[in-house]
Short mmCIF file of C-alpha atoms and ligand atoms in Angstrom, two decimals:
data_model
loop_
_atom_site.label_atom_id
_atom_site.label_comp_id
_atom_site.label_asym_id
_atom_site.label_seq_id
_atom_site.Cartn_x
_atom_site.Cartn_y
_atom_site.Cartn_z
CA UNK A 1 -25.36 28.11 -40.21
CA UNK A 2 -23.32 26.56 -37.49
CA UNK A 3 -24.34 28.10 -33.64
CA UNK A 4 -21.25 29.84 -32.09
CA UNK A 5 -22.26 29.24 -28.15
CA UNK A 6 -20.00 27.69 -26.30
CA UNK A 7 -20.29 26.34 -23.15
CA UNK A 8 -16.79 25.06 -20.95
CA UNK A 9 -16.81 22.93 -17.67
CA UNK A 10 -13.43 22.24 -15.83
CA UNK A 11 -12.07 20.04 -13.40
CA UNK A 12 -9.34 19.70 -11.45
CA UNK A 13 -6.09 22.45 -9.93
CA UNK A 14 -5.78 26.14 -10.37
CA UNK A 15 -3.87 25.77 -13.63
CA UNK A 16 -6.74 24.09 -15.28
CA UNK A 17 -9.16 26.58 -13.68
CA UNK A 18 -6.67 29.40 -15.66
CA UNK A 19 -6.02 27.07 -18.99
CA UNK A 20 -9.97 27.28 -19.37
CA UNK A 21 -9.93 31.11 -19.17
CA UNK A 22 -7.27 30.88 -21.72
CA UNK A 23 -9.94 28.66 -23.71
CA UNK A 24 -12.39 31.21 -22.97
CA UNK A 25 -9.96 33.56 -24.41
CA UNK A 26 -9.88 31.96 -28.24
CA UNK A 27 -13.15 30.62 -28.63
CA UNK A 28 -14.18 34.32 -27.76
CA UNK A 29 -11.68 35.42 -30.26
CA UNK A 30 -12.83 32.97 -32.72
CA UNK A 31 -16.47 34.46 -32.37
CA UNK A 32 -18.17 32.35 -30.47
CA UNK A 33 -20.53 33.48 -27.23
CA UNK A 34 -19.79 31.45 -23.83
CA UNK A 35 -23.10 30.71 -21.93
CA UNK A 36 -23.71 28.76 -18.97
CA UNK A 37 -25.10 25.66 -19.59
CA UNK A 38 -25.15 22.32 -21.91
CA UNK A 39 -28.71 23.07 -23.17
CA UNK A 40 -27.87 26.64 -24.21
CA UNK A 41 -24.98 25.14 -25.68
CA UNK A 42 -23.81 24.62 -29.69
CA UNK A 43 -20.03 23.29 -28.56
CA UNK A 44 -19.37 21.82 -25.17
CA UNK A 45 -15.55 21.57 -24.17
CA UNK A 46 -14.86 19.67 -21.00
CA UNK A 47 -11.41 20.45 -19.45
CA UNK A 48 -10.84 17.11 -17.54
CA UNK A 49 -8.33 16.33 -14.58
CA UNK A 50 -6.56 12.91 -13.79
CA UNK A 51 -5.31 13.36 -10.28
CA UNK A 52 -7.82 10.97 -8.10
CA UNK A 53 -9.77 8.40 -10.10
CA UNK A 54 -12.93 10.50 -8.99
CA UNK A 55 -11.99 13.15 -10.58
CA UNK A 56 -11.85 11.36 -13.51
CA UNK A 57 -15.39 9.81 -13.37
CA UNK A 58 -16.90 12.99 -12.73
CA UNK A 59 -16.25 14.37 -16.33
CA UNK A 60 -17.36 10.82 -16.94
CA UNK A 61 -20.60 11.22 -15.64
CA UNK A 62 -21.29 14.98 -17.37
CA UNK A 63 -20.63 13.15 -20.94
CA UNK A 64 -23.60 11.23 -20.21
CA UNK A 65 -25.21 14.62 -19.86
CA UNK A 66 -24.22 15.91 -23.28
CA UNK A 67 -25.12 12.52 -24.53
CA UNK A 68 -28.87 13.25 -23.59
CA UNK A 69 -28.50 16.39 -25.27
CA UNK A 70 -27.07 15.09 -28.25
CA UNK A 71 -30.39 12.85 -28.89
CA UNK A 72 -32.37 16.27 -29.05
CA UNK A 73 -29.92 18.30 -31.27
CA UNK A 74 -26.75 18.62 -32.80
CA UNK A 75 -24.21 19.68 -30.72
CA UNK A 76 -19.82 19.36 -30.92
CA UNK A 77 -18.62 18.06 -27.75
CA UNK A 78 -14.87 18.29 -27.54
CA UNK A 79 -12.95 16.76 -24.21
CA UNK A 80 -9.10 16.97 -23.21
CA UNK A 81 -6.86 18.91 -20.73
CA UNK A 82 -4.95 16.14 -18.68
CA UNK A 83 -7.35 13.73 -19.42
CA UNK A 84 -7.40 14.12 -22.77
CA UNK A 85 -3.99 14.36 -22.71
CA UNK A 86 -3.86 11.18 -21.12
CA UNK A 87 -6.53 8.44 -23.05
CA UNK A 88 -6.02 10.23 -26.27
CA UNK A 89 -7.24 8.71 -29.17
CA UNK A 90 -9.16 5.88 -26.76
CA UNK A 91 -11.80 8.27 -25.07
CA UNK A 92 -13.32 8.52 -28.85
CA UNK A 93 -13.71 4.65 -28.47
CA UNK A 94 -15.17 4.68 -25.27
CA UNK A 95 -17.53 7.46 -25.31
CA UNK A 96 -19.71 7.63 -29.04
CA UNK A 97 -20.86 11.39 -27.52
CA UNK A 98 -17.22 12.96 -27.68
CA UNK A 99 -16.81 14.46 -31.22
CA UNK A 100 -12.75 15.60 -30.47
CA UNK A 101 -10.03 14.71 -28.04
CA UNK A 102 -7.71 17.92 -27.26
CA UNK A 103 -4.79 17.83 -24.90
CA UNK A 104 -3.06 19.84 -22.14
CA UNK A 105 -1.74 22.50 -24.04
CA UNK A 106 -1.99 24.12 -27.47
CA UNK A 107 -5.59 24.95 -26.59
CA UNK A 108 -5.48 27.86 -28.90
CA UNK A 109 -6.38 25.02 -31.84
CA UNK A 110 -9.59 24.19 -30.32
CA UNK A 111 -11.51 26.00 -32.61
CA UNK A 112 -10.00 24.79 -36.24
CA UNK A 113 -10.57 21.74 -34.54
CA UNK A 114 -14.16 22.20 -33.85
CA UNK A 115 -14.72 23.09 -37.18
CA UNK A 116 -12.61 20.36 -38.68
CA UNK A 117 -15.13 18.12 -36.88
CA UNK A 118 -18.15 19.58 -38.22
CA UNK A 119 -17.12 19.97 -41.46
CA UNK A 120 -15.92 16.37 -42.22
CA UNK A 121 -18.64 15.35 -39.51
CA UNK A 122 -14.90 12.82 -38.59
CA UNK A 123 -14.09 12.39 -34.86
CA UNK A 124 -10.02 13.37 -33.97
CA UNK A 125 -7.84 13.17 -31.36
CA UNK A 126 -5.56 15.77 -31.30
CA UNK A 127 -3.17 15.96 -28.49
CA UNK A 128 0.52 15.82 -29.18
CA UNK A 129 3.15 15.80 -26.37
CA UNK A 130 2.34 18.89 -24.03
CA UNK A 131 4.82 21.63 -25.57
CA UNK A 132 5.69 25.51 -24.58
CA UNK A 133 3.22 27.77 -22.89
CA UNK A 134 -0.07 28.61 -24.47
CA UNK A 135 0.20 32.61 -24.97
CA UNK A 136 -4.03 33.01 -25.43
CA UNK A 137 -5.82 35.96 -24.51
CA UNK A 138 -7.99 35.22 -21.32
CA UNK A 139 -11.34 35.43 -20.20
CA UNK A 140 -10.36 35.97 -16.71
CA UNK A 141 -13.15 34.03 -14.12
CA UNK A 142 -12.31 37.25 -11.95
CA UNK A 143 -11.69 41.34 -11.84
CA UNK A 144 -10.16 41.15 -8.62
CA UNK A 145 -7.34 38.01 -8.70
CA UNK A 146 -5.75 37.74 -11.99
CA UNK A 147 -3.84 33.91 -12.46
CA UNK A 148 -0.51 34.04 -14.02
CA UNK A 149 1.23 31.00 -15.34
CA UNK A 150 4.79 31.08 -14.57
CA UNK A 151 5.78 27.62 -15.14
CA UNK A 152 3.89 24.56 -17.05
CA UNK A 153 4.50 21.04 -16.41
CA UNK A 154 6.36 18.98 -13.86
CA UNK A 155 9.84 17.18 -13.90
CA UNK A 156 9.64 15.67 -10.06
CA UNK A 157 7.66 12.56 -10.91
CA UNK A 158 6.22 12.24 -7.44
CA UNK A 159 5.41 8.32 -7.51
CA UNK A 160 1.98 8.69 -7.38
CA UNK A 161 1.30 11.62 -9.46
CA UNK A 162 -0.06 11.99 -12.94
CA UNK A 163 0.87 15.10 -13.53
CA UNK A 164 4.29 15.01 -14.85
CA UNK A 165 2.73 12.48 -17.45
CA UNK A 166 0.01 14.62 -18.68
CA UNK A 167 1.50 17.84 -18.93
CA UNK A 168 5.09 17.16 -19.84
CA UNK A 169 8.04 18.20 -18.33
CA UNK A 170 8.46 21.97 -16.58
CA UNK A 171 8.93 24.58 -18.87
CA UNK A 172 9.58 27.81 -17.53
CA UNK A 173 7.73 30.84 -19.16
CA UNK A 174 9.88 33.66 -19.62
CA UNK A 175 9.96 37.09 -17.35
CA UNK A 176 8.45 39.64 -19.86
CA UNK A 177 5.57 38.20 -21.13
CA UNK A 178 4.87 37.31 -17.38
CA UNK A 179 5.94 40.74 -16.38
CA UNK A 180 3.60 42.53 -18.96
CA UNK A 181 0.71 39.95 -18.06
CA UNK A 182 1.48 41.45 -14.61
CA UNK A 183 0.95 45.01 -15.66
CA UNK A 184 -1.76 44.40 -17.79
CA UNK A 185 -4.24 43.00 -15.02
CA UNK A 186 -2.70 45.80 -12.93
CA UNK A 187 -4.41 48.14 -15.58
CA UNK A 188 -7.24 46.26 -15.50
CA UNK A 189 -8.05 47.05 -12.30
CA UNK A 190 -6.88 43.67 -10.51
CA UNK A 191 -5.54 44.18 -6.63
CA UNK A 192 -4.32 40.86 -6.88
CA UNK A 193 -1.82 38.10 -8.45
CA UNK A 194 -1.44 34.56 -8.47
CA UNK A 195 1.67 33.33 -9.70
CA UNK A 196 1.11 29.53 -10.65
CA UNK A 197 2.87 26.67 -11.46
CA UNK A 198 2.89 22.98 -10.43
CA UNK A 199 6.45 23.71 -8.79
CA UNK A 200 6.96 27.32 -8.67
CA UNK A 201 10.23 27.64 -6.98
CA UNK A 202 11.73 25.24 -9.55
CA UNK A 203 11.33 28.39 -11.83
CA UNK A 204 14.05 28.79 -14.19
CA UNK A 205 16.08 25.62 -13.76
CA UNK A 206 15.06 24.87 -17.36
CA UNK A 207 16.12 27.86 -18.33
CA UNK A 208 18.82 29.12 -16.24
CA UNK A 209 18.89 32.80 -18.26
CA UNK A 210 15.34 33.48 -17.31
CA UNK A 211 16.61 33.59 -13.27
CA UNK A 212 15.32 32.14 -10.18
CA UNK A 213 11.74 32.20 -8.39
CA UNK A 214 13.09 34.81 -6.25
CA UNK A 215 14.08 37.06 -8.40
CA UNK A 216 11.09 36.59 -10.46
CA UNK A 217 8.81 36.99 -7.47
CA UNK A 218 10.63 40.46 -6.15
CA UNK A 219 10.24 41.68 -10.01
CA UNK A 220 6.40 40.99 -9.90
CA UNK A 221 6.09 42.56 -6.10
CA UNK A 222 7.71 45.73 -7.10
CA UNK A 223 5.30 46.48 -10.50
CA UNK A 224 3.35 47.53 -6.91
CA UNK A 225 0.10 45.12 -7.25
CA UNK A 226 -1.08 45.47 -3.96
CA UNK A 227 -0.90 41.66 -3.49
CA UNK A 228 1.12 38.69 -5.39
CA UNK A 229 0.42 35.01 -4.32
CA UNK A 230 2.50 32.24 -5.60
CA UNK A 231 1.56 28.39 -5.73
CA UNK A 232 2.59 25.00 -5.38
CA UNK A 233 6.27 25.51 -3.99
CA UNK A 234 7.78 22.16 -3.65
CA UNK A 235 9.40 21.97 -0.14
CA UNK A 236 12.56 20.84 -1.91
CA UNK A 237 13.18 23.42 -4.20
CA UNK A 238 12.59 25.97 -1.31
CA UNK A 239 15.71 28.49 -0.88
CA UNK A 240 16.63 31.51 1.90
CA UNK A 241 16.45 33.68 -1.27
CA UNK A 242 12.36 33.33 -1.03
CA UNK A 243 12.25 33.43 2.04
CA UNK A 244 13.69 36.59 1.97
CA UNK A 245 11.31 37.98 -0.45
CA UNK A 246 8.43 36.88 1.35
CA UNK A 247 10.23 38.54 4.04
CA UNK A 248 10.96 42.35 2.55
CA UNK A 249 7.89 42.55 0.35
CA UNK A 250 5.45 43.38 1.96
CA UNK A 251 2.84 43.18 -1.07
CA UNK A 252 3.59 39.34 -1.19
CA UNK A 253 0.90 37.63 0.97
CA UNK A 254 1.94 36.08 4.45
CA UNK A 255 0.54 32.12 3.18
CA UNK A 256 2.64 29.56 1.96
CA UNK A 257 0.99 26.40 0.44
CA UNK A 258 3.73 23.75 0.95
CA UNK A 259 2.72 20.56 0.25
CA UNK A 260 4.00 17.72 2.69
CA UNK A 261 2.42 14.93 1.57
CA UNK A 262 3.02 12.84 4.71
CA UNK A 263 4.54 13.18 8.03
CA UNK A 264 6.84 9.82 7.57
CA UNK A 265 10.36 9.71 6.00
CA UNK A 266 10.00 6.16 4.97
CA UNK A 267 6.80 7.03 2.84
CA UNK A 268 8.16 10.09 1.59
CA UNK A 269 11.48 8.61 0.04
CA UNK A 270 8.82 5.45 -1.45
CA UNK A 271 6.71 9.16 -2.62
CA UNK A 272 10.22 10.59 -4.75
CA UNK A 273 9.26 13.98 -2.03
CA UNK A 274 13.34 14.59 -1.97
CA UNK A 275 13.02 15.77 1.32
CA UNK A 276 11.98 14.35 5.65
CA UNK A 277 9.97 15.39 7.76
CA UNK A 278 12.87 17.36 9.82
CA UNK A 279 14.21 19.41 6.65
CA UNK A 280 10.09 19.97 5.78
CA UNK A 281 10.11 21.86 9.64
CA UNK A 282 13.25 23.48 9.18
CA UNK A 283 11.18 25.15 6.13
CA UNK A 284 8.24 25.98 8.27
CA UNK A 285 10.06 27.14 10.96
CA UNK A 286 12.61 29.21 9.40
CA UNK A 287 9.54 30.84 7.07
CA UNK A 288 7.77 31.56 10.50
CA UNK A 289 10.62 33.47 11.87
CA UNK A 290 10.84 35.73 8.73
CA UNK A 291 7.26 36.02 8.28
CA UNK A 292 5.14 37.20 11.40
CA UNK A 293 1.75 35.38 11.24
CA UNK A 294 2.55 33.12 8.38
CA UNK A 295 -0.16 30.72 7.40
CA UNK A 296 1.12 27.48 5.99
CA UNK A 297 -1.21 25.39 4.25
CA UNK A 298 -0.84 21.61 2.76
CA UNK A 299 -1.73 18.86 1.02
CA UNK A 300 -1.39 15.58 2.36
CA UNK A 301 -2.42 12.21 0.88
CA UNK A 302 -3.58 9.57 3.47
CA UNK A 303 -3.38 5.55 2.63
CA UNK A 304 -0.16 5.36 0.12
CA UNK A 305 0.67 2.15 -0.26
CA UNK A 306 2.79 0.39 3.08
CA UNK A 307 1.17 2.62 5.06
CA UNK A 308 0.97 1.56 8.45
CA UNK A 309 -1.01 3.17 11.35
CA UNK A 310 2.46 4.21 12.81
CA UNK A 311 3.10 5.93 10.00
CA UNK A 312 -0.60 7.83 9.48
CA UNK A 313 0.27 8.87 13.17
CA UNK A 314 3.21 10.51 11.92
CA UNK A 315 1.22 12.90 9.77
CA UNK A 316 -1.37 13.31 12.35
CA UNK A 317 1.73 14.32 14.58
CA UNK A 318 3.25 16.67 11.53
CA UNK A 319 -0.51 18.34 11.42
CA UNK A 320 -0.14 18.94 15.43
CA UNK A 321 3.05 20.36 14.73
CA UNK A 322 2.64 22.52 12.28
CA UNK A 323 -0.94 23.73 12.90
CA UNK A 324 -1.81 24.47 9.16
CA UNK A 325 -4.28 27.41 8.57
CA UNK A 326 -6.11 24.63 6.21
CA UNK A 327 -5.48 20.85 4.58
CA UNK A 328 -6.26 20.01 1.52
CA UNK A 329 -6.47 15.51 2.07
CA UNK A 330 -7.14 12.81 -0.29
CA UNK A 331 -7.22 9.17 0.37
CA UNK A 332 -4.44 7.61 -1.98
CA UNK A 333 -6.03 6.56 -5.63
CA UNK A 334 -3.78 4.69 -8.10
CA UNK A 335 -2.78 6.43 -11.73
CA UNK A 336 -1.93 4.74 -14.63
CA UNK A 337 1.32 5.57 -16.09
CA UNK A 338 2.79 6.14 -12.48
CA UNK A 339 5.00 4.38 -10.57
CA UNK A 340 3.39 3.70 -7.73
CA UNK A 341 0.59 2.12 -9.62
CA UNK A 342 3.09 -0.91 -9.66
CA UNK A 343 2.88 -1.77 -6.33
CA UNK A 344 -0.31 -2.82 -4.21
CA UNK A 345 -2.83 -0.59 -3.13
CA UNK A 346 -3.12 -2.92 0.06
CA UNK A 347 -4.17 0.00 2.59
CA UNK A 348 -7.87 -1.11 2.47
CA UNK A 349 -10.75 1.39 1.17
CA UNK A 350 -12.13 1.52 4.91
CA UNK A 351 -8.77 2.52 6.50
CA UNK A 352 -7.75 5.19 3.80
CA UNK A 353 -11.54 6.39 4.89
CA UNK A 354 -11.27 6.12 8.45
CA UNK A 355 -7.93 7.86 8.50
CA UNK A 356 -8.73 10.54 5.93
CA UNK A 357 -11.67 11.44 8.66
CA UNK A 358 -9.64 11.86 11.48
CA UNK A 359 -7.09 14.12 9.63
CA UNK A 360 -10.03 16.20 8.50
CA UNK A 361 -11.24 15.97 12.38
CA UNK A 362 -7.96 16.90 14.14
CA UNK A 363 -7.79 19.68 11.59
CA UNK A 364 -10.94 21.34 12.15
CA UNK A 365 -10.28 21.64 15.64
CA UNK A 366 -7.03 22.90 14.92
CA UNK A 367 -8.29 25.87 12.08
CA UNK A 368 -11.33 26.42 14.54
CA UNK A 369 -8.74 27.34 17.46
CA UNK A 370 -6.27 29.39 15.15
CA UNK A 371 -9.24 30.85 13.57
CA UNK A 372 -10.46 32.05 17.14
CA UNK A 373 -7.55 33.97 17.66
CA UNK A 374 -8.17 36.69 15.33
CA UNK A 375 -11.80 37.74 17.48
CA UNK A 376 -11.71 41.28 18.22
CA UNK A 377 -8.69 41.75 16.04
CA UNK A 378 -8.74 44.07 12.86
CA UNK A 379 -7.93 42.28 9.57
CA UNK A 380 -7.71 44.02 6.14
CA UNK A 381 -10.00 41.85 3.58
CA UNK A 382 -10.01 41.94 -0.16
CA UNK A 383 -13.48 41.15 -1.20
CA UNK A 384 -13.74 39.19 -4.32
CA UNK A 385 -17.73 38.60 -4.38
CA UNK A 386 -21.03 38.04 -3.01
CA UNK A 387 -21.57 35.31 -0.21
CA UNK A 388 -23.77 32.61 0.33
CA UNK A 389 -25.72 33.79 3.17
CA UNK A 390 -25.50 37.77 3.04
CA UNK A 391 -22.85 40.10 3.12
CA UNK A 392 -19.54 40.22 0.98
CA UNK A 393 -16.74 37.52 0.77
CA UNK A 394 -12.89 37.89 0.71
CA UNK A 395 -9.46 37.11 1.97
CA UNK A 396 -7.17 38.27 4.31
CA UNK A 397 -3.42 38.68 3.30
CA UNK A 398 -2.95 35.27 4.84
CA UNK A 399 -5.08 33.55 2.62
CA UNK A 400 -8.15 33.04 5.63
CA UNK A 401 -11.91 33.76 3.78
CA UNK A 402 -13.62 36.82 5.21
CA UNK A 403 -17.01 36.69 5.54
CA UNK A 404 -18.62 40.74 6.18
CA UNK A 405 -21.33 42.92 6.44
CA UNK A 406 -20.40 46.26 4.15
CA UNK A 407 -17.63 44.88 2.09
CA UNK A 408 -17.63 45.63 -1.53
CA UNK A 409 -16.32 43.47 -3.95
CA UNK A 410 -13.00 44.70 -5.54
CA UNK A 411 -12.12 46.85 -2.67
CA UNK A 412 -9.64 46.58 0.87
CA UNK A 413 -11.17 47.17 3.72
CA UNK A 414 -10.33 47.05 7.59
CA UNK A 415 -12.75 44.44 9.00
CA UNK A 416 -13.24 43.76 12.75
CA UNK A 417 -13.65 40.01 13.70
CA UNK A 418 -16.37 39.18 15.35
CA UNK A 419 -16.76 35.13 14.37
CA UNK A 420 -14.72 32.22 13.62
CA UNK A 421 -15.26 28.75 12.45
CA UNK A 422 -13.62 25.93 10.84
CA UNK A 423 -13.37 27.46 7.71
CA UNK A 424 -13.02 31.18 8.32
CA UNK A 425 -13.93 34.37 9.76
CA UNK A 426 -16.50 36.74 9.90
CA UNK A 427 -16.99 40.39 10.77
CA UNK A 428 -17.69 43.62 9.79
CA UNK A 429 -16.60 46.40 7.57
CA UNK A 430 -14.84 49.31 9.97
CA UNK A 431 -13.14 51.42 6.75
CA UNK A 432 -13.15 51.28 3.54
CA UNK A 433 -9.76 51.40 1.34
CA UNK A 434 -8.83 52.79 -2.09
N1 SAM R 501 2.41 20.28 -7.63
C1 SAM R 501 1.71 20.31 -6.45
C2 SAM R 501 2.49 19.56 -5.36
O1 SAM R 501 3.56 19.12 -5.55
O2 SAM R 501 1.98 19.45 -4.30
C3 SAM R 501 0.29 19.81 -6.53
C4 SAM R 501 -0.15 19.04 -7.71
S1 SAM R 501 -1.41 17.84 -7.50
C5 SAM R 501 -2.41 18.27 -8.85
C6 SAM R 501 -2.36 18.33 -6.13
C7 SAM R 501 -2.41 17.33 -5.04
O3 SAM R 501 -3.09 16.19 -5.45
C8 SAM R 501 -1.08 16.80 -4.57
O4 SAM R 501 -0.44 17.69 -3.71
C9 SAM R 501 -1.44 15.52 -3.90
O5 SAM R 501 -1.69 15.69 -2.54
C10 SAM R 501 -2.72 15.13 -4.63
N2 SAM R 501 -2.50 13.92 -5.45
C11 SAM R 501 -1.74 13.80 -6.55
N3 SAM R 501 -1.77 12.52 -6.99
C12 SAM R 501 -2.57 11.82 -6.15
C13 SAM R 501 -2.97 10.48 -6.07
N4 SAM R 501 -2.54 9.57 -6.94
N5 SAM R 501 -3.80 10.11 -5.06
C14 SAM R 501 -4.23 11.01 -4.16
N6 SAM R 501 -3.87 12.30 -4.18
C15 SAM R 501 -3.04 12.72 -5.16
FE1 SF4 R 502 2.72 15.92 -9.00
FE2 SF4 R 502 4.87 15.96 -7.44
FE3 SF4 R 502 4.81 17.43 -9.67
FE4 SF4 R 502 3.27 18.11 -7.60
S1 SF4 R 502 5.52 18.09 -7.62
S2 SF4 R 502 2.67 18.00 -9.75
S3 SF4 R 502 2.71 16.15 -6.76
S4 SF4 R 502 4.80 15.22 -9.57
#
């Protein structure tokens, strides 16, 4: 009798975090029990990311974990999603623990494929180009925020990134499945969307008869979810038409996560951005008029290659500028398959350090002092769950984390700042919603 427990660990962006509920989703359907840790476990499925070379050798580092396990008992172990996706057929060579290889999409074969494996007791890799959108039923990580893919892939080939390689090109998904996914969390009880996508407001240039992101994005605000998030937008493929939506709807969330990258033109034409640092402002500025108390978020990657310190100073200036709400930084790390790979990492270990530091330094002070701003005011919080030290955890419609005393989890409420820090703010529960 082969055990049916199945145990998943993922890596990587919000898409994987949602392809592994989708993963969830058919190895539920396909009987088998999920349970939370390798020792419990009869399959193990690792759901790998590529981005940063780190991320990389930390699913690395839990094979070796499975390994142990595997010298006590018999149990599948089955690795893909971008990584897999990537190395293929040479992660069986490399690792003797990993039973099958399984790619970025068509996850809803993982379980013929476990049993393929056990029953021919054969290794495979199975990961053919990344095609269509996997339609599984989910396991969703959470009642409150339900994730819906609205795009897969990426057609910008960013020089650096990986992505584009392992997940194919952008396909867009069409409007009614992602309408009726909509409703369907909507009758589940969520209070909250996220629309995702590596590109989302390159929605339905693959498919011009599907529409734009706009009008996507108005058509998911009015099935009347009380709240619809949307990320990555590219700040290239950024039109007045979503700004306008972000504008009149008032049920989609006052954050927008664009992505700069860097604050100098000269690295972000050797990047393939498509855009400077004077149309990335016009953006941010013209959202900002639209959208009173707009949080804009980034990503920015410090130490591409060429970098010079008059350059880094040019994002450092860009963060001044902009005063994001938060920064997600990385020091640069080379990918194969890109095209930046080609050309010399020469910006050495210690600088990419140094300067990733003081971009993490200047920000803090600048999310501590925006953070500030909203003591004594009154800020309606969606909690999602329990935090770390006491009281309930959520987020404000601008995407800031919540900390309060009387929250409960699935519910608005109007909270009352009290605290702020680096990373949020804190208060306490003054009435309940809904
Ligand atoms: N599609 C989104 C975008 O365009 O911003 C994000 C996709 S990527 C998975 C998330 C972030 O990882 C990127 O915004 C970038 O900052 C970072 N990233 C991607 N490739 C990288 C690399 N080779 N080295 C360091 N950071 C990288
Ligand atoms: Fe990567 Fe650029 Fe596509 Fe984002 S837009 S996934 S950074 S290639």
């Amino acid at each position: 009798m082969i055990g049916k427990r199945v145990h998943i660990e993922t890596w990587g962006c919000q898409m994987n975090i949602h392809q592994s509920e989708g993963l969830a989703g058919v190895m539920l359907a396909a009987g088998y029990e999920p349970v939370d840790r390798i020792e419990l476990a009869d399959v193990v499925l690792f759901n790998g990311c590529m981005v940063r070379q780190k991320a990389e050798e930390k699913v690395y580092g839990r094979i070796g974990a499975v390994m142990e396990e595997k010298r006590r008992r018999d149990v599948t172990l089955g690795v893909g999603g971008c990584l897999g996706q990537v190395h293929g057929e040479s992660l069986l060579k490399r690792f003797d623990a990993i039973d099958f290889v399984f790619g970025s999409s068509g996850h809803d074969s993982v379980p013929d494929l476990v049993e393929r494996v056990r029953a021919r007791a054969s290794r495979v890799a199975a990961c053919g180009p990344p095609s269509g959108i996997d339609e599984t039923p989910f396991v969703r990580r959470s009642a409150v925020q339900a994730m819906v893919t609205i795009t897969e892939g990426c057609s910008n080939y960013c020089s650096y990134c990986i992505v584009p390689h392992a997940r194919g090109p952008m396909r867009s998904r069409a409007p009614e499945p992602i309408l009726r996914e909509v409703e369907a969390a909507l009758d589940a009880g969520a209070s909250e969307v996220l629309l995702l996508g590596q590109n989302v407001n390159a929605y339905g240039r693959d498919r011009p008869e599907y529409g734009t992101f706009a009008a996507l994005l108005a058509r998911v605000a009015g099935t009347g979810i009380r709240r619809v998030r949307f990320t990555t937008s590219h700040p290239r493929d950024m039109t007045d038409e979503v700004i306008d939506v972000l504008a009149s709807a008032e049920n989609v969330c006052r954050h927008l996560h664009l992505p700069a990258q860097s604050g100098c033109d000269r690295i972000l034409a050797e990047m393939n951005r498509g855009y400077t640092v004077d149309r990335y402002l016009e953006i941010v500025d013209a959202v900002r008029r639209r959208v009173e108390g707009l949080n804009v978020t980034t990503d920015l990657i410090v130490g591409y290659p060429g970098e010079t310190e008059e350059d880094f100073r040019r994002t450092m200036a860009l963060i001044d500028r902009v005063r994001y709400g938060s920064v997600f930084a990385a020091k640069y790390s080379p990918r194969p398959l890109t095209r930046s790979v080609r050309v010399e990492d020469d910006v050495p270990e210690s600088v990419k350090g140094e300067r990733l530091e003081r971009v993490l330094l200047r920000q803090r002070r600048i999310a501590l002092e925006e953070n500030r701003r909203f003591i004594g005011r009154e800020v309606e919080v969606l909690f999602e769950g329990a935090a770390r030290n006491g009281g309930t955890v959520g987020r404000a419609d601008d995407h800031r984390t919540v900390v309060a005393r009387g929250g409960t989890i699935g519910q608005f409420a109007a909270v009352r700042i009290e605290g702020a820090t680096t990373s949020g703010l804190s208060g306490a529960v003054l009435i309940h919603q809904r």
